[in-house]
Coordinates of C-alpha atoms and ligand atoms in Angstrom, one line a residue:
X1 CA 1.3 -6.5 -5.0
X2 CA 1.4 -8.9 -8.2
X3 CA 4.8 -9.9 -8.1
X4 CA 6.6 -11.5 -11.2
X5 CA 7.0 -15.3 -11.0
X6 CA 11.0 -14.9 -11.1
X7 CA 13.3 -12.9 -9.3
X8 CA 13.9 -9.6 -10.9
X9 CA 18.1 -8.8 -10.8
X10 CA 19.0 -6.2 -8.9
X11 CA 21.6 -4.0 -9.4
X12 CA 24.4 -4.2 -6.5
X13 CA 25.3 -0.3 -6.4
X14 CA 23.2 2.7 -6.1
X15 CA 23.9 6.4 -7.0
X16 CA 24.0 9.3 -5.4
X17 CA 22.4 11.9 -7.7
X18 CA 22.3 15.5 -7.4
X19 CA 20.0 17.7 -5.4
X20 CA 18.6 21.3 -5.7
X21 CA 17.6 22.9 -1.9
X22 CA 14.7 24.6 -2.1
X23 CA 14.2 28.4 -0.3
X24 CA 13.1 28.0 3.3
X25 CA 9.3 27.4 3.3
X26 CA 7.2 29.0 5.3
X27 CA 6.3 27.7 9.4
X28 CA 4.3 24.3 10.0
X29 CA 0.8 25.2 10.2
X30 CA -1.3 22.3 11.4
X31 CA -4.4 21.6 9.4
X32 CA -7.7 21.4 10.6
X33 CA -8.5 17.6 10.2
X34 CA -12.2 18.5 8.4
X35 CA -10.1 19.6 5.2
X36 CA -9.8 15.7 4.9
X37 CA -13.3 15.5 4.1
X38 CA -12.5 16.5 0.8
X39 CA -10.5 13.4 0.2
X40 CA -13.0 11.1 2.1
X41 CA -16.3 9.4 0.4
X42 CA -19.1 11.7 1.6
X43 CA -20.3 8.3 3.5
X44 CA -16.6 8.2 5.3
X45 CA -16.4 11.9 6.6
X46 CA -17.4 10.8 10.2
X47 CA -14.7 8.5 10.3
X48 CA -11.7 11.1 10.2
X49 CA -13.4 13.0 13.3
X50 CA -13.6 9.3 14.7
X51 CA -9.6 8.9 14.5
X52 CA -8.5 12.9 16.0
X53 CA -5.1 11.4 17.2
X54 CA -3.8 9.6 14.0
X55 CA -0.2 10.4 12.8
X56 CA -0.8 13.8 11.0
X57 CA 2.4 14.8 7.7
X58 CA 1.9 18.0 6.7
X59 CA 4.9 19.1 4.1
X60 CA 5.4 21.6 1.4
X61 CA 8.1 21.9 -0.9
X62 CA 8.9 21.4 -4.7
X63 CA 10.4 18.6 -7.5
X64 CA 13.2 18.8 -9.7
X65 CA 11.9 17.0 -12.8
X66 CA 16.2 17.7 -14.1
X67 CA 17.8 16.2 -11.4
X68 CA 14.7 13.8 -10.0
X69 CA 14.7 15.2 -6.4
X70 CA 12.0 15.7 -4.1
X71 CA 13.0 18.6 -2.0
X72 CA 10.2 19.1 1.3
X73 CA 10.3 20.3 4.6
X74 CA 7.9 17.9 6.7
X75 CA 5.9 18.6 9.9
X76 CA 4.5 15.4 11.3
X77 CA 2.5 15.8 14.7
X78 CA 1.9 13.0 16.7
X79 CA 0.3 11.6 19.3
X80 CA 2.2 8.8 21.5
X81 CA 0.2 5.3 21.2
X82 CA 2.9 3.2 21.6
X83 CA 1.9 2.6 25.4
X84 CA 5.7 3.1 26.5
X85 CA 7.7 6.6 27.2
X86 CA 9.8 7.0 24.0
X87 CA 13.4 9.3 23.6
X88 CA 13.9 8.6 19.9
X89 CA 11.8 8.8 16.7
X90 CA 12.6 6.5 14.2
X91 CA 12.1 7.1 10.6
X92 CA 12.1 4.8 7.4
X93 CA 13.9 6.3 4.6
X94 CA 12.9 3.7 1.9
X95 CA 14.5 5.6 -0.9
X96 CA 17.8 4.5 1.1
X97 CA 17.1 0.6 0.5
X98 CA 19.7 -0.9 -2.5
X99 CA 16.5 -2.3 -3.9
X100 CA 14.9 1.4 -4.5
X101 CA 18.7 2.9 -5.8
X102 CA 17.9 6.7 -4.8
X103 CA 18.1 8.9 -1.7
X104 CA 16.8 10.4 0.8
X105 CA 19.2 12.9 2.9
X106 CA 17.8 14.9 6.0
X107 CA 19.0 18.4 6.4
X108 CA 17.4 19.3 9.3
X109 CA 15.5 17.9 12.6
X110 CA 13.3 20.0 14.6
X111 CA 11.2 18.8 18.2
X112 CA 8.3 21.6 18.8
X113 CA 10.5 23.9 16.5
X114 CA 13.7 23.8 18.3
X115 CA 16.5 21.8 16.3
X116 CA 17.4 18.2 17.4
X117 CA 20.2 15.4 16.5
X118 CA 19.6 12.6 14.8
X119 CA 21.4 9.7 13.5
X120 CA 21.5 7.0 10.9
X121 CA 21.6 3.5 11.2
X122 CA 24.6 1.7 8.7
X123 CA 22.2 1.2 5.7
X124 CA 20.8 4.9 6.0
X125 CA 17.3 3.6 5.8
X126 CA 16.2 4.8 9.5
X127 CA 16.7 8.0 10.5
X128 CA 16.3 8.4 14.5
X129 CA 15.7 11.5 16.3
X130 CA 16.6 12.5 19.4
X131 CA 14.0 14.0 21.8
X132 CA 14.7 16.5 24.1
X133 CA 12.7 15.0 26.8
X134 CA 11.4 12.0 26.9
X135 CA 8.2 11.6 25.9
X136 CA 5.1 9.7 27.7
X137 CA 2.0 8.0 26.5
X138 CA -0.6 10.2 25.0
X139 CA 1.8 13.3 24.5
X140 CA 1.8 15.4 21.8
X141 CA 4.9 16.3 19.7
X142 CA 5.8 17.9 16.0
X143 CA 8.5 16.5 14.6
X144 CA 9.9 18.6 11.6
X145 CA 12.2 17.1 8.9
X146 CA 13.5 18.9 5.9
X147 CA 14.9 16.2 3.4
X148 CA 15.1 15.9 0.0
X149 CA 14.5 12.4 -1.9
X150 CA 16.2 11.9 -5.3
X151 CA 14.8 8.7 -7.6
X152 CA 17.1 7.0 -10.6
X153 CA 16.7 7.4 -13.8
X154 CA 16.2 4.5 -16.1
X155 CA 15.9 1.9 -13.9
X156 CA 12.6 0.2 -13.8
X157 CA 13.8 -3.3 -15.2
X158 CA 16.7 -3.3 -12.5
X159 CA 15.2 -2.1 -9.6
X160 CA 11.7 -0.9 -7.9
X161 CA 9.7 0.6 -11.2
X162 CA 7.6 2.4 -8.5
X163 CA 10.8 4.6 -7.7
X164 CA 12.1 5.4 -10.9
X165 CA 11.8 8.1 -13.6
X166 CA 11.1 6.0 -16.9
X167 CA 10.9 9.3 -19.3
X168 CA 7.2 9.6 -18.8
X169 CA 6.4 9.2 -15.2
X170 CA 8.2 10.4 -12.2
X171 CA 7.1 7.7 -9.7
X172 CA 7.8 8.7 -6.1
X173 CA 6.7 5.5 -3.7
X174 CA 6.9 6.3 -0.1
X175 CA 9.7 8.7 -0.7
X176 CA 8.9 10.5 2.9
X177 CA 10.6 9.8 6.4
X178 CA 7.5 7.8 7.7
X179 CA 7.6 6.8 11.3
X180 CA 8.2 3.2 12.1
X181 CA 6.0 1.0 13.6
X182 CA 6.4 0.5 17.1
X183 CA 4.3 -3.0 18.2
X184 CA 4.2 -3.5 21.7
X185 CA 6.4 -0.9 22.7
X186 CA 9.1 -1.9 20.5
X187 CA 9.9 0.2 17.2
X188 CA 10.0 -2.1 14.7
X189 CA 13.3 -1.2 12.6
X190 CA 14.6 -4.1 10.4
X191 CA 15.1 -3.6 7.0
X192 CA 12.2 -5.0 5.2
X193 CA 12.6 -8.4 2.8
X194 CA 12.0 -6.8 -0.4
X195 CA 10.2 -9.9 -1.6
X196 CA 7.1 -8.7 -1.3
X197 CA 5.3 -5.2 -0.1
X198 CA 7.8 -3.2 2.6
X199 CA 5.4 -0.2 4.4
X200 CA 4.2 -1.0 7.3
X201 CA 2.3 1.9 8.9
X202 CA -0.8 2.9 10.6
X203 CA -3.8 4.8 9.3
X204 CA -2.6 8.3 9.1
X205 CA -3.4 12.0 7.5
X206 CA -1.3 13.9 4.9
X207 CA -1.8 17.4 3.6
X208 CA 0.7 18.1 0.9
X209 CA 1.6 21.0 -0.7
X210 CA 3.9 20.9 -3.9
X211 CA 5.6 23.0 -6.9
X212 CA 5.9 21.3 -10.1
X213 CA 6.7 21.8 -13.5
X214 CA 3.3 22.5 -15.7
X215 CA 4.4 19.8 -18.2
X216 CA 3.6 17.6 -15.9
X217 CA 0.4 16.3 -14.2
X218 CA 0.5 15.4 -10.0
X219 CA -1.4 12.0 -9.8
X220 CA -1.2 11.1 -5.6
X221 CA -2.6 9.3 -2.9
X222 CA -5.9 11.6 -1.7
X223 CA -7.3 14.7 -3.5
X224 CA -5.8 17.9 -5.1
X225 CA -8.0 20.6 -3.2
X226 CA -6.1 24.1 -4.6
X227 CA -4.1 24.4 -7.7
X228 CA -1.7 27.8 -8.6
X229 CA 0.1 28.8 -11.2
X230 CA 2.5 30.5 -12.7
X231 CA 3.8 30.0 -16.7
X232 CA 6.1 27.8 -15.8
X233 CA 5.1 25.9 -12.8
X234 CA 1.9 24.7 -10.6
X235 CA 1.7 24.8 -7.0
X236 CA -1.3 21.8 -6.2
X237 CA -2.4 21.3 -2.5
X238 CA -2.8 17.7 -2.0
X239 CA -5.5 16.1 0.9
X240 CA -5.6 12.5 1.8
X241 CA -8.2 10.5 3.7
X242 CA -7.2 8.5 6.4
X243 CA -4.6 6.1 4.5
X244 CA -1.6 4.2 5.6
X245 CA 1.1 5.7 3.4
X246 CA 1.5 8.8 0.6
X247 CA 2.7 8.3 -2.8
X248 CA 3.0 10.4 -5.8
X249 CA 4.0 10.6 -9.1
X250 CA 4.7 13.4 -12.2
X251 CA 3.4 12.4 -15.1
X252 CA 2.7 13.3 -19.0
X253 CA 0.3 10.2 -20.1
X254 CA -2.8 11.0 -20.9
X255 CA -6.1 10.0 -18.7
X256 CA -9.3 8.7 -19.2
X257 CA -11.9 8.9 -16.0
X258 CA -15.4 7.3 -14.9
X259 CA -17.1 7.5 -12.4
X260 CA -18.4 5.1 -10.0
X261 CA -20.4 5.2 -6.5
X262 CA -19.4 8.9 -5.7
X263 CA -15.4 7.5 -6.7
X264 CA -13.2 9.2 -9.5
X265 CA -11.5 6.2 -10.7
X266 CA -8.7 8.1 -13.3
X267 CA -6.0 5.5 -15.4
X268 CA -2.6 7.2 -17.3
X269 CA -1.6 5.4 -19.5
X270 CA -0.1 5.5 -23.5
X271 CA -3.3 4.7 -25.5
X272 CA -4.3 4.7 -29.4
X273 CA -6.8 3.9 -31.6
X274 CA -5.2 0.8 -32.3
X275 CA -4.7 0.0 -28.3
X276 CA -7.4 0.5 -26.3
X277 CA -5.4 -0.5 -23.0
X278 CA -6.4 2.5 -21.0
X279 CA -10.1 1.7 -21.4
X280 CA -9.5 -2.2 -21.1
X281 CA -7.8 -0.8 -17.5
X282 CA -10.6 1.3 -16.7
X283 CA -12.9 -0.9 -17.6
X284 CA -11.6 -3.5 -14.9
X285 CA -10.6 -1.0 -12.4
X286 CA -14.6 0.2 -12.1
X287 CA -15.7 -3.4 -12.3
X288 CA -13.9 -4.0 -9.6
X289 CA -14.5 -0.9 -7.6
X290 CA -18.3 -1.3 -8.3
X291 CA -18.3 -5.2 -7.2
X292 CA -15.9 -4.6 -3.8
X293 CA -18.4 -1.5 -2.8
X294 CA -21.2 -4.0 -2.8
X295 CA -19.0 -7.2 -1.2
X296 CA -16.3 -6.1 1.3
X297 CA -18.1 -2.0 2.2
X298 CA -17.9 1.4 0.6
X299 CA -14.4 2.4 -0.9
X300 CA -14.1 5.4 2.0
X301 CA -13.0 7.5 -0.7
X302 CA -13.5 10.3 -3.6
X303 CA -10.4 8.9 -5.8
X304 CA -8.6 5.8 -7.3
X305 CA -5.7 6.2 -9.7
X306 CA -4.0 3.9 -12.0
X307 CA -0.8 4.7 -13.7
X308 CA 1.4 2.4 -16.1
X309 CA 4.9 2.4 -15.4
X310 CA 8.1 1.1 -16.8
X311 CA 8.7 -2.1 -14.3
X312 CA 10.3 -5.9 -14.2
X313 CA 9.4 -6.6 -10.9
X314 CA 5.5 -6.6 -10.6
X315 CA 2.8 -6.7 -12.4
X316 CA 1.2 -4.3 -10.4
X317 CA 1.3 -2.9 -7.0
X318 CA -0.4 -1.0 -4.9
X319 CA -1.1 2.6 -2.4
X320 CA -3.5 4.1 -0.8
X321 CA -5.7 5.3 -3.8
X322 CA -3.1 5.1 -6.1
X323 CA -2.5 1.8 -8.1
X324 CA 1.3 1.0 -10.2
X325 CA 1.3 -1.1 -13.1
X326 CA 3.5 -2.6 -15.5
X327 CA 3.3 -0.9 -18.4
X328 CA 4.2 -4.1 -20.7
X329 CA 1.3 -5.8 -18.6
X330 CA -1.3 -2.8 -19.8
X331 CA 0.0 -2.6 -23.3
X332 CA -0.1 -6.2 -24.2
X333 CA -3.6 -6.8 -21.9
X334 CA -2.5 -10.2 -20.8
X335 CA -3.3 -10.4 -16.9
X336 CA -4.3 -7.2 -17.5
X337 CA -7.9 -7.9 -16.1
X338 CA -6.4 -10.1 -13.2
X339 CA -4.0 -7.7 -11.8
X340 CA -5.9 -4.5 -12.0
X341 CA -8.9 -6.7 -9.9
X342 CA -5.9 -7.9 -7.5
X343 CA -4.5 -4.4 -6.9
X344 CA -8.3 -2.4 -6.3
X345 CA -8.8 -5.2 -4.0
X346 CA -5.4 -4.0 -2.1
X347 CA -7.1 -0.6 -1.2
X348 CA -9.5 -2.6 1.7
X349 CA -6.9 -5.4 2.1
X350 CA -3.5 -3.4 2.9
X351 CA -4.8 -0.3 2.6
X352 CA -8.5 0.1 4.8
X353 CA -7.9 -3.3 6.6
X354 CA -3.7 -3.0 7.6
X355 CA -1.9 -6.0 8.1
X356 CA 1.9 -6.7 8.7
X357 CA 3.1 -7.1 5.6
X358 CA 6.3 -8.7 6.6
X359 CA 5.1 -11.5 9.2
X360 CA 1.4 -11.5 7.7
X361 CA 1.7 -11.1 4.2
X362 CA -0.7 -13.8 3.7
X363 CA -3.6 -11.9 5.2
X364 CA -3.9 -9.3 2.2
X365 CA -2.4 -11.6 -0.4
X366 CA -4.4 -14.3 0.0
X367 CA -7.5 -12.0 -0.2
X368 CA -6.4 -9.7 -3.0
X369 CA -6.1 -13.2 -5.2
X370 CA -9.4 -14.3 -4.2
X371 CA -11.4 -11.2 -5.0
X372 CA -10.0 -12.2 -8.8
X373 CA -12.0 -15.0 -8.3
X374 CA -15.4 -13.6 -6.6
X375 CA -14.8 -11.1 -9.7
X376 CA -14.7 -13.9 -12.0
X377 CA -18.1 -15.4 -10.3
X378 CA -20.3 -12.1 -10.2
X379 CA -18.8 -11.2 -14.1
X380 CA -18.8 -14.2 -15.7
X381 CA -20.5 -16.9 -14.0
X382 CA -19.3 -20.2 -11.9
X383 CA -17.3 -21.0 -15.3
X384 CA -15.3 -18.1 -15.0
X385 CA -14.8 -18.6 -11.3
X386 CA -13.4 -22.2 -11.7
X387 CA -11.4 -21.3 -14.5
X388 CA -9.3 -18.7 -12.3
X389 CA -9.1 -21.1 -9.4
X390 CA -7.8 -24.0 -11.6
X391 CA -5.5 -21.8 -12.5
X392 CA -4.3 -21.2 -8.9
X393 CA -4.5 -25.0 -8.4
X394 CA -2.7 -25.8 -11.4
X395 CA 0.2 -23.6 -9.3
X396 CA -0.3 -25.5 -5.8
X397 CA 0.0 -29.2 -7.4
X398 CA 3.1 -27.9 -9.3
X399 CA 4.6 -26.5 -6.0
X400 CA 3.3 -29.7 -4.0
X401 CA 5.1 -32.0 -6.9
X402 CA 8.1 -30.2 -5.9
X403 CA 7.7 -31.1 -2.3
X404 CA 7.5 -27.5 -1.2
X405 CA 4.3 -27.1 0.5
X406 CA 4.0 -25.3 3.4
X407 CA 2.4 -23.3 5.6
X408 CA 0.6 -20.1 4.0
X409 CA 1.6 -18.0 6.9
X410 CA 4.6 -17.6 7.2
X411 CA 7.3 -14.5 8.2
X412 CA 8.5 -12.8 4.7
X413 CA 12.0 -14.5 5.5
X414 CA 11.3 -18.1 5.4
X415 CA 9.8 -18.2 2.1
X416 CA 12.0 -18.4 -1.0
X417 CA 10.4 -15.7 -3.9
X418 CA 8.7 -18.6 -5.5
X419 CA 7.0 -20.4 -2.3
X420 CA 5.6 -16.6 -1.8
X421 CA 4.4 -16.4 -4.7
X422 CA 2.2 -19.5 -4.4
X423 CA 1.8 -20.4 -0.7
X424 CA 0.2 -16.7 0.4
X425 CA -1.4 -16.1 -3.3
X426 CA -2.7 -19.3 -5.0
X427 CA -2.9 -22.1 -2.0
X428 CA -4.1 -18.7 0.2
X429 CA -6.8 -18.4 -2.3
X430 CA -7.8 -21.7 -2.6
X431 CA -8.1 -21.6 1.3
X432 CA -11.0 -19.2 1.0
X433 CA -13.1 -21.5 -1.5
X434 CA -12.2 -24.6 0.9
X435 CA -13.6 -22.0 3.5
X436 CA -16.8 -20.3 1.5
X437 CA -17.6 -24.3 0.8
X438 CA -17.2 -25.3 4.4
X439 CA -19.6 -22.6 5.8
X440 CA -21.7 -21.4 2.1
X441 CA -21.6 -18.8 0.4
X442 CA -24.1 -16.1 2.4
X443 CA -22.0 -17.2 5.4
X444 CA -19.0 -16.4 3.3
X445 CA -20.4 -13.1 2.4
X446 CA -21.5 -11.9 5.8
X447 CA -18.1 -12.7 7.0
X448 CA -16.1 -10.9 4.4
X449 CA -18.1 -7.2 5.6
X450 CA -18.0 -8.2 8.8
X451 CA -14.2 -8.5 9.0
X452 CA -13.5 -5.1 6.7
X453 CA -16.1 -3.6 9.3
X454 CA -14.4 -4.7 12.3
X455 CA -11.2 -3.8 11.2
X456 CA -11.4 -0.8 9.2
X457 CA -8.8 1.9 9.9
X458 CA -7.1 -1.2 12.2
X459 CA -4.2 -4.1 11.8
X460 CA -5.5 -7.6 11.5
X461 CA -3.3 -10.8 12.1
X462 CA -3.3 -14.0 10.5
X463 CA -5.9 -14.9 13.4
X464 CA -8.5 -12.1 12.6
X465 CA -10.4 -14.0 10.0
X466 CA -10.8 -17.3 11.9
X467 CA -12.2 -15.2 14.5
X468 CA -14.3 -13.6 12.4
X469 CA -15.7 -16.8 10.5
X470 CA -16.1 -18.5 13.7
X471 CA -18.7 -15.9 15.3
X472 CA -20.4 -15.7 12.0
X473 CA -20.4 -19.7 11.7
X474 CA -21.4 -20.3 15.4
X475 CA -19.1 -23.7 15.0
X476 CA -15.3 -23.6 14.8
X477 CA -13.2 -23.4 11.3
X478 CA -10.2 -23.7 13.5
X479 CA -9.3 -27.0 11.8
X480 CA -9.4 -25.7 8.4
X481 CA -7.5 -22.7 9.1
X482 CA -5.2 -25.2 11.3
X483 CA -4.7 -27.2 7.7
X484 CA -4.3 -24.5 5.3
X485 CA -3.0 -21.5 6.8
X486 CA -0.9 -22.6 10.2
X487 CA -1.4 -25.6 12.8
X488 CA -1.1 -22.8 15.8
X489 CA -4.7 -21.6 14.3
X490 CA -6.1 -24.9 16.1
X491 CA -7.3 -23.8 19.4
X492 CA -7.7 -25.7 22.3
X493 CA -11.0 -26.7 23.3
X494 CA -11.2 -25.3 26.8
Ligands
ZN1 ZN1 -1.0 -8.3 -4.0

C-alpha cells in the first residue's frame, strides 16, 4: 500500500443496500488444479502441482451493476494445516468492517453438502461455521457459502476507494468469506487496524465463474480462461495462480497493454490526447515488472493489472495481480512513477513472499519503498537513486526532530498513521541502503533472490531477512538489524 500522509475521515455509519438473489447455481464441482496453469508464468506451472493441499474457492454467481451486489455461492475445500483438531471455520467478511461501508450477508452454510449453523461475531466481520464433527489435522472438508456482498456508492473520498462504485469502476477488494488465519493453532480473528493493508491469508487457488453486464469489462486477480455471451450479459470464467487473496472489479475505462517476459501487464484508466497518464502508468508498471524479474525472480505469472480508481486514502494499493490507484495520483502524474514501482513491487513482497501484515507490516513496506529506489539506480543512475533516498531521509530527520523515532517493527497498533508511514516505509528503506552498504551491493543482490526463493508461496517474519543476509554474508548483520529494525534482532552469541 502507498498510503496518504494524513488520515483520511471516515464516515461513522454504513448502509445497508439492497440485494438481488440469484437462481440456485448449479453443484460445487472441484477443479482440476492444472487449469491453474493457465493463470501461472509458463516457468511457474510446476509450482501449483508443488502446493496440491492449498485452500482451493471455487464460486459462481453474478453482479448487480443497479444495486452494487455481488451475489455467489462459494465452495472452498480445504485441507487442515493448522496442526490442531478444529470445530469451527471462521470467515472474514471485510465488506462488514465500518471502514469498507458495504456488506456481506450469508444465506446459507453447507459442511460436505449437508447445511450447518453459523454465527456472527458483534461487528459481523467473522462469520464462524460450525462443523459437524470435529475435524483433525490433514482432513479434508468443503465448506459451501452462498452470500451476497453489496459495495457503496460514491464513497471513495470517505471510505476504502478499493470497495466503492465511483461511476466508472465497480471495485470489489476481498469481497469473499476468506478463511482466517490460524497461527499456531489459534485462528487469528481480531478486527484488523485499518491503518495499513488488512488480508492476511495463505497462498491459495480460485476458479471463478461470473455474469456481468456487457457494458462492462471483468479486470481480476488471475486469468479469464472462457467467456459467454448473451446480448445483454457475459458469463467469464476466471483462473488464478497460486495467490493469497481474489479481487475484482467492473469496469468501462479503456485499456492499453504491453507485454513483458511472457506477462500481460494491462492499465484502465481515462486517457486523451492531451493526458497520456495511461501510458506514463504503463510505462512504469513494465519498467518495473522488467527490472523485479531480473532482481527479486520471475513474476510467476501471465497477468498484471492496473486500474485508476476514485480514492482519498492511498495512493495506490495492491492484490495479487491486480494493482488500485488513485485516480487524481494517475491524472495529475505526480508520484505517479513512485507508486506504480511501490505497488508491482507488492506482487513478490505481500503477494509471492506473505508476511503478517498487521504485526509485520514492515517486512513488505520497507521493501516495496526500496525497490523505488533500486528502480531509480538501474533507470536513472546513482543520482536518481540518492535523490529518492534523500527524499526518505528528508522524512526520517523530520520524524526524529519530532522525537518520534522508533522501532521499524512494530505491531500495526502501536504506531500512530504518521509513525507508519515513516518508521516501516522511509527509515525501513533507508535500513536496506545502511544494509546493501554494510555487506555491497552483489551481496545485496544475492540476498534479495535468495530470500524471494526461500520464501516463495511462504510467510516471512521480521527475522527472515537477517537470517537470510547472514548466511549470504557469512558474518552477522544482527547489530544492524538490532539498530534499525528491533533490539530483539540481536542474537546472543552462543
Ligand atoms: Zn506499500
Amino acid at each position: 500500500m502507498h498510503t496518504l500522509r494524513t488520515a483520511a475521515r471516515w464516515l461513522a455509519v454504513c448502509g445497508a443496500l439492497g440485494v438481488v438473489l440469484a437462481s440456485a447455481a448449479p453443484p460445487a464441482q472441484v477443479h482440476a488444479w492444472s487449469v491453474h496453469h493457465a493463470a501461472m508464468h509458463p516457468t511457474a506451472h510446476r509450482d501449483i502441482a508443488a502446493h496440491a493441499d492449498v485452500p482451493r474457492y471455487t464460486s459462481r454467481g453474478s453482479v448487480d451493476v443497479a444495486t452494487r451486489t455481488v451475489t455467489m455461492e462459494q465452495h472452498l475445500e480445504w485441507v487442515n494445516s493448522t496442526g490442531v483438531t478444529v470445530t469451527l471455520l471462521p470467515f472474514r467478511l471485510f465488506a462488514n468492517l465500518p471502514d469498507f461501508a458495504g456488506q456481506t450477508t450469508i444465506v446459507r452454510a453447507r459442511i460436505d453438502g449437508v447445511p450447518v449453523g453459523y454465527r456472527y461475531n458483534p461487528t459481523r466481520s467473522i462469520v464462524e461455521v460450525m462443523l459437524p464433527y470435529p475435524l483433525s489435522q490433514a482432513s479434508r472438508v468443503m465448506v459451501s457459502l452462498d452470500y451476497h456482498t453489496t459495495i457503496p456508492a460514491g464513497l471513495g473520498q470517505t471510505k476504502y476507494g478499493a470497495f466503492n462504485d465511483d461511476g466508472t469502476t465497480l471495485s470489489f477488494a476481498s469481497a469473499y468469506p476468506l478463511l482466517a488465519m490460524s497461527i499456531g493453532g489459534v485462528w487469528q480473528t481480531a478486527d484488523p487496524d485499518t491503518k495499513g493493508d488488512l488480508v492476511n491469508s495463505p497462498i491459495g487457488l480460485y476458479d471463478v465463474t461470473v455474469t456481468i453486464p456487457s457494458t462492462h469489462q471483468l479486470v481480476s486477480t488471475g486469468s479469464v480462461i472462457a467467456v459467454q455471451q448473451t446480448p445483454t450479459t457475459q458469463t467469464v470464467r476466471v483462473v488464478s495462480g497460486l495467490q493469497r487473496d481474489f479481487t475484482f472489479v467492473l469496469t468501462t475505462l479503456p485499456a492499453t497493454s504491453a507485454t513483458v517476459d511472457g506477462t500481460r501487464v494491462t492499465v484502465y484508466a481515462p486517457t486523451s490526447e492531451e493526458n497520456q497518464a495511461a501510458t506514463q502508468t504503463l510505462t512504469a508498471a513494465t519498467q518495473a515488472l522488467r527490472l523485479f524479474n531480473a532482481r527479486f525472480g520471475q513474476y510467476p505469472y501471465r497477468e498484471l493489472d492496473v486500474v485508476a480508481v476514485d480514492a482519498a486514502s492511498f495512493y495506490g494499493v495492491e492484490y495479487p495481480g491486480l494493482i488500485l490507484m488513485q485516480d487524481r495520483t494517475v491524472a495529475s502524474g505526480k508520484r505517479l512513477e513512485s507508486t506504480v514501482v511501490h505497488e508491482v513491487a507488492h506482487q513478490w513482497f505481500y503477494n509471492l513472499v506473505g508476511n503478517d501484515v498487521q504485526s509485520d507490516a514492515w517486512v513488505d513496506e520497507s521493501l516495496a519503498t526500496y525497490a523505488q529506489v533500486i528502480y531509480r539506480r538501474a533507470y536513472g543512475g546513482e543520482d536518481a537513486a540518492q535523490s529518492e533516498l534523500a527524499e526518505l531521509q528528508r522524512q526520517y530527520d523530520r520524524l526524529i526532530e519530532r522525537e518520534l523515532d522508533a522501532p521499524v517493527q512494530q505491531h500495526m497498533r502501536t504506531y500512530t498513521l504518521y509513525t507508519f508511514n515513516v518508521l516501516a516505509y522511509a527509515k525501513g528503506a533507508l535500513f536496506y541502503e545502511a544494509l546493501r552498504n554494510d555487506i555491497g551491493p552483489d551481496a545485496f543482490d544475492r540476498m534479495l533472490l535468495e530470500y524471494v526463493s526461500s520464501y516463495r508461496y511462504a510467510h516471512a517474519d521480521s527475522t527472515s531477512m537477517r537470517d537470510v543476509a547472514t548466511t549470504i554474508c557469512a558474518f552477522t548483520v544482527d547489530a544492524l538489524f538490532a539498530t534499525w529494525i528491533h533490539p530483539s534482532l540481536q542474537r546472543r552469541l552462543p
